[in-house]
Amino acid sequence: METTDAFAGLECTDCGVTFDADEATHRCPECGGILDPTYDYDVISLDRETLSSRPFDSMWRYEELLPFRRESAVTMDEGATPLVECPALADELGVERVVIKDEGRNPTGTFKDRGQSVAVTAARQHGATDVALASAGNAGQAAAAYAGRADLESHVFLPARSSHTTKAMVNVHGGDMTVVGGRIGEAVEAYEDALAEHDDWYPLQTFATPYRHEGKKTMLYELIEQLEWETPDAIVYPTGGGVGLVGMYKGATEWRELGLIDELPAMYAAQASGCAPIVEAFEAGRDVHEPVEYPDTICGGLEIPDPGGSPQVLEALRESDGGAVATDDDDVLEAAIAVAKGEGLEMAPSAAAAASGAWGLAERGEFDVDETVVVLNTGTGNKQADVLRSHLMGKGI
Ligand SMILES: *Cc1c(COP(=O)(O)O)cnc(C)c1O
Ligand SMILES: [Zn+2]
C-alpha cells in the first residue's frame, strides 16, 4: 500500500487495538468496532504560512493529514468549496456573521464526494475490483462516480424514495443499481444479503470503511483557513449518520494538536424532527442513541433511524461544548427557500435542516451577537428542485 509518511494505521474506537492498514480494511477484526485512521503527528510539520501558500484547489492539499498521497488518489479535485458570506441570514439570526460552506460545488453536488474520494482510493489500494454500498442517494451517486473513475464496478442499493437525480446518475456513471422498496433500512438489508453472497465486494458503507469520515474532516481544515485562522463560534451540521460531524471534530482536534488552532469550534447537530435520534440522546444525556422506530422526514439524507456512529457524534457535541437541535420538515423547506431567496444559495432539503437548525438555535438564545456561525450546505438544491418547488405549490405559489 502506498501511504503518506505520517499515516500510522487504524485504531479501533471501541477496544483501542491498532492495526496495519494493509491488514484491517473495514471494521475492527477484534471487536467489530469502528476503525479510525491514526497519524504520527510528530513527523508532520505544517504551519499556517505553509498551508496558506498552497493553491486552494482540492481537499488533497492536506495530503500530509490524509492516508494516501495525492498522486495516487482517485480524485476529481473535490473540496476547496467556497465559504459564502450570508449577511441577510446573519441579520435574521442576530449574530455578527453567518457563512455557508457550500458543498454543493463538489463534482456530484454534495460533500459525499470527499468521503468517496478517500474510500475509493483505499479500495483501489487494497486491490478491489468491485465496491458496494447502500445509500439514501447522494453517497451512492458519489460512489458510482469515483468507482467509474477508478475503473471499478459499483453496486449501489437505494430505497425507492431516493431522488430521481441520484438514481439516474448512478446509471449514468455505469453503476449496478438495485432499487429496494421501503426505506434506507430495507436497502441496507438488501445490500447485506448481496454482500454475503459476494465476498469480493469491497464495502463503501458509512463507518464500515474507515475512510469516509477521514475525507470529510477536510471541510474543517478548509473553513478555518477560509476564516483566516479564526475558529468559528459554532458549526451547524445537518446530521444523519454524523459522518461529516465526526470527521470535522477529528479535524479540529488534529489542528489543535498541531498548534494550528487553540480551541475547538462548538459543533451542533441539526436533525429533522421526524428522525432525530442524536438530538434525543443528547437531550437525555445518553452516550448512545436509541433507534427511531418510525422515521419519517422529507430529508432523505437525514433519515437514518439507527446511526451506528452515535457515540462518536455525541462525544463530538459534548467535547466541543456544542449541542443538538431538531426542526420540522416544513421549517426545513421554508429555510431552504429563505436562503435561496435571500442569499441566492441553493440548499438541498437535507442540507437546509442546518439552516433551520441554526434558526432554532438562535431562537433559543444559543448564539451571542458577536459570534460567527458556520452552516454546512452539504448538498446542492437543484438535485431536488422538485421537492423545493412542490413546497411552494403547497402554499398556493
Ligand atoms: C448524507 C447527507 C447528509 C448527512 O450526512 P451524515 O454525515 O451521514 O450525517 C446531509 N446532507 C446531505 C445533502 C447528505 O447527502
Ligand atoms: Zn475493536
XYZ file of C-alpha atoms and ligand atoms in Angstrom:
413
model
C 0.000 0.000 0.000
C 1.196 3.463 -0.891
C 0.540 5.734 2.080
C 1.656 9.110 3.375
C 4.588 9.336 5.795
C 2.643 10.136 8.943
C -0.181 7.653 8.410
C 0.317 5.056 11.147
C -2.601 2.692 10.698
C -6.090 2.164 12.074
C -7.230 2.317 15.676
C -10.440 0.776 16.972
C -12.653 3.409 18.596
C -14.074 0.697 20.892
C -11.265 -1.564 22.095
C -8.334 0.709 21.186
C -6.347 -2.003 19.395
C -4.368 -0.713 16.414
C -3.970 -2.413 13.066
C -1.920 -2.137 9.951
C -3.993 -0.578 7.160
C -2.873 -3.348 4.806
C -4.474 -5.983 7.002
C -7.523 -4.341 8.518
C -9.664 -2.852 5.788
C -13.040 -2.235 7.446
C -14.393 -2.887 10.966
C -12.179 -3.923 13.883
C -11.029 -7.557 13.442
C -11.093 -7.972 17.246
C -14.442 -6.494 18.263
C -16.248 -5.159 15.191
C -15.832 -1.547 16.307
C -15.324 1.457 14.051
C -11.739 1.929 12.862
C -10.183 5.355 12.711
C -7.032 6.322 10.772
C -4.184 7.483 13.017
C -1.081 9.532 12.325
C 2.251 10.199 13.850
C 1.755 13.937 14.319
C 5.373 14.448 15.310
C 6.532 13.891 11.752
C 4.060 16.424 10.330
C 5.460 19.920 10.146
C 2.698 22.168 8.941
C 2.329 25.800 9.842
C -0.185 28.422 8.818
C 2.137 30.062 6.289
C 2.912 26.797 4.510
C -0.766 25.962 4.197
C -1.793 29.456 3.152
C 0.821 29.489 0.395
C -0.653 26.418 -1.291
C -3.219 26.782 -4.077
C -6.756 26.326 -2.760
C -7.539 23.708 -5.373
C -8.719 20.449 -3.776
C -9.055 18.720 -0.399
C -5.886 16.807 -1.287
C -3.885 19.960 -0.486
C -3.910 18.495 3.049
C -2.143 15.371 1.810
C 0.071 15.074 4.928
C -3.043 14.591 7.046
C -4.659 12.038 4.759
C -3.750 8.347 4.476
C -2.860 8.402 0.785
C -0.762 10.538 -1.500
C -2.410 12.990 -3.810
C -0.644 11.445 -6.807
C -2.273 8.062 -6.117
C -5.700 9.438 -5.176
C -8.907 8.822 -7.074
C -9.829 12.470 -7.275
C -11.786 14.996 -9.280
C -10.427 17.922 -7.275
C -13.335 17.687 -4.827
C -13.352 20.054 -1.883
C -11.911 23.577 -1.902
C -15.525 24.736 -1.830
C -16.392 28.389 -1.184
C -17.332 29.809 2.200
C -20.032 32.279 1.285
C -20.841 35.350 3.366
C -24.569 35.484 4.245
C -25.348 38.933 5.674
C -29.142 38.604 5.405
C -29.038 35.360 7.353
C -26.749 36.926 9.969
C -29.330 39.694 10.449
C -32.119 37.149 10.814
C -30.193 35.105 13.359
C -28.976 38.178 15.232
C -25.279 37.310 15.031
C -22.223 39.106 13.706
C -21.528 36.777 10.841
C -23.013 33.724 9.113
C -21.091 31.887 6.428
C -22.265 28.905 4.427
C -19.732 26.276 3.433
C -21.146 25.450 0.031
C -20.513 21.772 -0.538
C -22.967 21.870 -3.431
C -19.966 22.868 -5.581
C -18.500 19.376 -5.453
C -18.285 17.125 -8.550
C -21.563 15.274 -7.870
C -23.155 18.139 -5.978
C -22.642 17.001 -2.382
C -19.956 16.613 0.280
C -20.224 12.832 -0.150
C -17.528 13.246 -2.801
C -14.887 13.921 -0.144
C -15.559 10.649 1.620
C -15.798 8.614 -1.544
C -12.569 10.041 -2.944
C -10.599 8.656 0.013
C -12.651 5.438 0.366
C -12.406 4.550 -3.333
C -8.673 5.328 -3.229
C -8.412 2.813 -0.363
C -10.434 0.288 -2.372
C -8.009 0.581 -5.267
C -5.008 0.334 -2.927
C -6.480 -2.856 -1.475
C -6.847 -4.310 -4.974
C -10.654 -4.310 -5.052
C -12.492 -4.934 -8.306
C -15.994 -4.158 -7.019
C -17.308 -1.680 -4.460
C -20.744 -1.720 -2.826
C -22.946 0.294 -0.502
C -26.484 1.145 0.497
C -27.333 4.818 0.477
C -30.185 7.296 0.682
C -28.952 8.554 -2.689
C -26.082 11.024 -2.657
C -23.411 8.650 -1.349
C -24.473 6.112 -3.963
C -24.131 8.628 -6.765
C -20.727 9.741 -5.491
C -19.550 6.125 -5.135
C -20.637 5.297 -8.691
C -18.793 8.363 -9.979
C -15.498 7.637 -8.189
C -15.700 3.907 -8.914
C -16.131 4.741 -12.580
C -13.065 6.941 -12.466
C -11.056 4.190 -10.742
C -12.290 1.576 -13.235
C -14.089 -0.407 -10.523
C -17.572 -1.915 -10.689
C -20.022 -0.320 -8.257
C -23.107 -1.936 -6.706
C -25.470 0.619 -5.255
C -28.578 -0.179 -3.170
C -31.084 2.656 -2.922
C -34.522 2.907 -1.345
C -37.418 3.617 -3.707
C -37.785 7.128 -2.295
C -34.292 8.239 -3.357
C -34.384 11.286 -5.589
C -34.736 10.851 -9.321
C -31.396 12.578 -9.957
C -29.324 10.256 -7.783
C -30.886 7.144 -9.336
C -30.418 8.461 -12.851
C -26.805 9.418 -12.209
C -25.855 6.051 -10.700
C -26.896 4.592 -14.064
C -25.115 7.321 -15.994
C -21.865 6.569 -14.120
C -22.230 2.906 -15.081
C -23.131 1.643 -11.607
C -25.118 -1.521 -10.993
C -28.202 -0.223 -9.163
C -30.754 -2.067 -7.052
C -33.808 -0.056 -6.020
C -35.389 -1.526 -2.914
C -38.964 -0.974 -1.762
C -39.214 0.752 1.603
C -36.608 2.954 3.184
C -32.900 3.012 3.979
C -33.226 0.089 6.429
C -34.589 -2.178 3.691
C -31.881 -1.017 1.284
C -29.224 -1.861 3.901
C -30.744 -5.327 4.375
C -30.704 -5.999 0.631
C -27.107 -4.771 0.462
C -26.053 -7.007 3.363
C -27.722 -10.040 1.761
C -25.910 -9.342 -1.505
C -22.614 -8.753 0.314
C -22.925 -12.151 1.986
C -23.052 -13.718 -1.488
C -20.204 -11.677 -2.961
C -17.174 -11.803 -0.717
C -15.152 -9.939 -3.337
C -17.249 -6.773 -2.948
C -15.437 -4.016 -1.073
C -17.843 -2.143 1.242
C -18.022 1.640 0.997
C -20.689 1.800 3.684
C -20.687 4.583 6.292
C -18.280 3.777 9.146
C -17.756 0.285 7.690
C -14.881 1.822 5.763
C -12.590 3.922 7.981
C -12.044 6.399 5.171
C -15.287 8.276 4.600
C -15.190 10.368 7.761
C -11.492 10.789 7.123
C -12.175 12.532 3.812
C -14.827 14.740 5.340
C -12.539 16.136 8.026
C -11.008 18.344 5.331
C -14.141 20.539 5.467
C -12.993 21.737 8.873
C -9.442 22.437 7.710
C -10.743 24.458 4.799
C -13.207 26.585 6.680
C -10.670 27.556 9.329
C -8.275 28.668 6.627
C -11.075 30.497 4.820
C -11.879 32.346 8.050
C -8.223 33.396 8.088
C -7.434 31.167 11.041
C -10.260 32.403 13.194
C -12.014 29.498 14.916
C -15.765 29.971 14.400
C -18.030 30.048 17.468
C -20.428 27.469 16.051
C -20.664 24.970 13.220
C -24.163 23.722 12.418
C -24.216 20.418 10.590
C -27.222 18.550 9.106
C -26.823 15.169 10.766
C -27.879 11.756 9.509
C -25.175 9.223 10.317
C -22.991 12.091 11.504
C -20.016 11.088 9.347
C -19.176 14.682 8.449
C -19.555 15.883 12.014
C -17.269 13.182 13.383
C -14.778 13.962 10.635
C -14.811 17.699 11.308
C -14.428 17.181 15.041
C -11.432 14.963 14.381
C -10.010 17.601 12.049
C -10.338 20.236 14.762
C -8.599 18.096 17.399
C -5.793 17.362 14.942
C -5.233 21.020 14.222
C -5.240 21.810 17.902
C -2.655 19.078 18.402
C -0.540 20.565 15.611
C -0.821 24.020 17.190
C -2.663 25.464 14.194
C -5.683 26.453 16.315
C -6.126 26.934 20.061
C -9.679 25.843 20.709
C -12.383 23.655 19.229
C -15.376 25.200 17.485
C -18.712 24.266 19.094
C -20.308 21.580 16.930
C -24.090 21.417 16.585
C -26.056 18.518 15.122
C -29.204 19.606 13.281
C -31.739 16.883 12.546
C -35.285 16.633 11.193
C -37.882 16.097 13.934
C -39.197 13.024 12.100
C -35.875 11.243 12.674
C -33.791 12.791 15.442
C -32.123 10.004 17.437
C -28.990 12.086 18.063
C -30.957 15.069 19.367
C -32.982 12.798 21.638
C -29.873 11.096 23.027
C -28.095 14.419 23.517
C -31.013 15.928 25.392
C -31.426 12.819 27.532
C -27.718 12.860 28.385
C -27.145 9.399 26.902
C -23.883 8.234 25.289
C -25.603 6.279 22.560
C -28.849 6.722 20.597
C -31.999 4.637 20.685
C -33.198 3.655 17.188
C -36.204 5.556 15.846
C -38.992 3.095 15.181
C -40.976 5.032 12.576
C -38.642 7.517 10.894
C -40.356 9.962 8.593
C -38.820 13.041 7.053
C -38.577 14.589 3.627
C -34.820 14.956 4.290
C -33.681 11.648 2.793
C -30.030 12.119 3.789
C -31.083 12.608 7.409
C -33.487 9.695 7.616
C -31.012 7.452 9.414
C -33.003 5.864 12.271
C -30.135 3.792 13.656
C -26.860 5.739 13.281
C -24.034 3.338 14.177
C -21.585 6.148 14.937
C -23.798 7.896 17.512
C -21.293 7.542 20.398
C -18.689 9.364 18.312
C -21.209 12.035 17.280
C -22.399 12.607 20.851
C -18.835 12.798 22.103
C -18.047 15.458 19.480
C -21.066 17.543 20.520
C -20.206 17.363 24.216
C -16.439 17.717 23.989
C -16.767 20.777 21.772
C -19.395 22.364 24.011
C -21.936 22.282 21.202
C -25.451 20.945 21.092
C -28.282 19.479 19.061
C -31.493 20.762 17.551
C -34.417 19.271 15.631
C -36.770 21.156 13.321
C -39.886 20.099 11.392
C -39.847 19.355 7.664
C -41.959 22.402 6.985
C -39.414 24.664 8.673
C -36.590 22.923 6.815
C -38.209 23.621 3.450
C -39.015 27.195 4.488
C -35.339 27.654 5.417
C -34.196 26.296 2.032
C -36.477 28.761 0.307
C -35.489 31.676 2.545
C -31.776 31.054 1.864
C -32.387 30.665 -1.875
C -34.373 33.916 -1.919
C -32.276 35.979 0.453
C -28.762 34.727 -0.285
C -29.090 33.055 -3.664
C -27.615 29.779 -2.445
C -29.392 26.553 -3.319
C -29.637 24.093 -0.437
C -30.950 20.534 -0.702
C -33.748 19.743 1.778
C -31.401 17.590 3.895
C -28.821 20.354 3.973
C -31.414 23.001 4.786
C -32.002 21.301 8.148
C -28.735 23.023 9.127
C -30.208 26.412 8.216
C -33.498 25.807 10.034
C -31.497 24.319 12.901
C -29.398 27.487 13.097
C -32.650 29.485 13.259
C -33.875 27.225 16.052
C -30.619 27.596 17.982
C -30.720 31.382 17.561
C -34.316 31.484 18.802
C -33.421 29.661 21.964
C -30.543 32.048 22.594
C -27.651 29.742 21.845
C -25.632 32.383 19.949
C -24.226 35.745 21.091
C -24.473 38.878 18.944
C -20.750 38.938 18.249
C -20.491 35.346 17.066
C -19.528 33.742 13.772
C -21.723 30.813 12.764
C -20.835 28.357 10.004
C -23.693 26.494 8.321
C -22.858 23.473 6.200
C -24.666 23.284 2.875
C -23.947 19.596 2.356
C -25.734 19.325 -0.986
C -26.957 21.464 -3.830
C -30.643 22.349 -4.063
C -31.000 21.699 -7.748
C -30.656 17.923 -7.219
C -34.071 18.080 -5.546
C -35.674 21.084 -7.184
C -38.952 19.124 -7.387
C -39.204 18.825 -3.601
C -38.484 22.517 -3.066
C -40.869 23.580 -5.824
C -43.706 21.450 -4.544
C -43.375 23.100 -1.139
C -44.250 26.366 -2.893
C -47.140 24.570 -4.575
C -48.448 23.611 -1.130
C -48.540 27.291 -0.313
C -50.502 28.126 -3.443
C -47.478 29.575 -5.260
C -25.577 12.262 3.565
C -26.100 13.631 3.699
C -26.248 14.238 4.953
C -25.960 13.525 6.253
O -24.620 13.215 6.381
P -24.029 12.375 7.599
O -22.605 12.664 7.564
O -24.380 10.965 7.361
O -24.688 12.876 8.835
C -26.650 15.571 4.986
N -26.936 16.241 3.855
C -26.837 15.691 2.630
C -27.173 16.503 1.432
C -26.418 14.358 2.508
O -26.290 13.813 1.297
Zn -12.025 -3.236 18.477
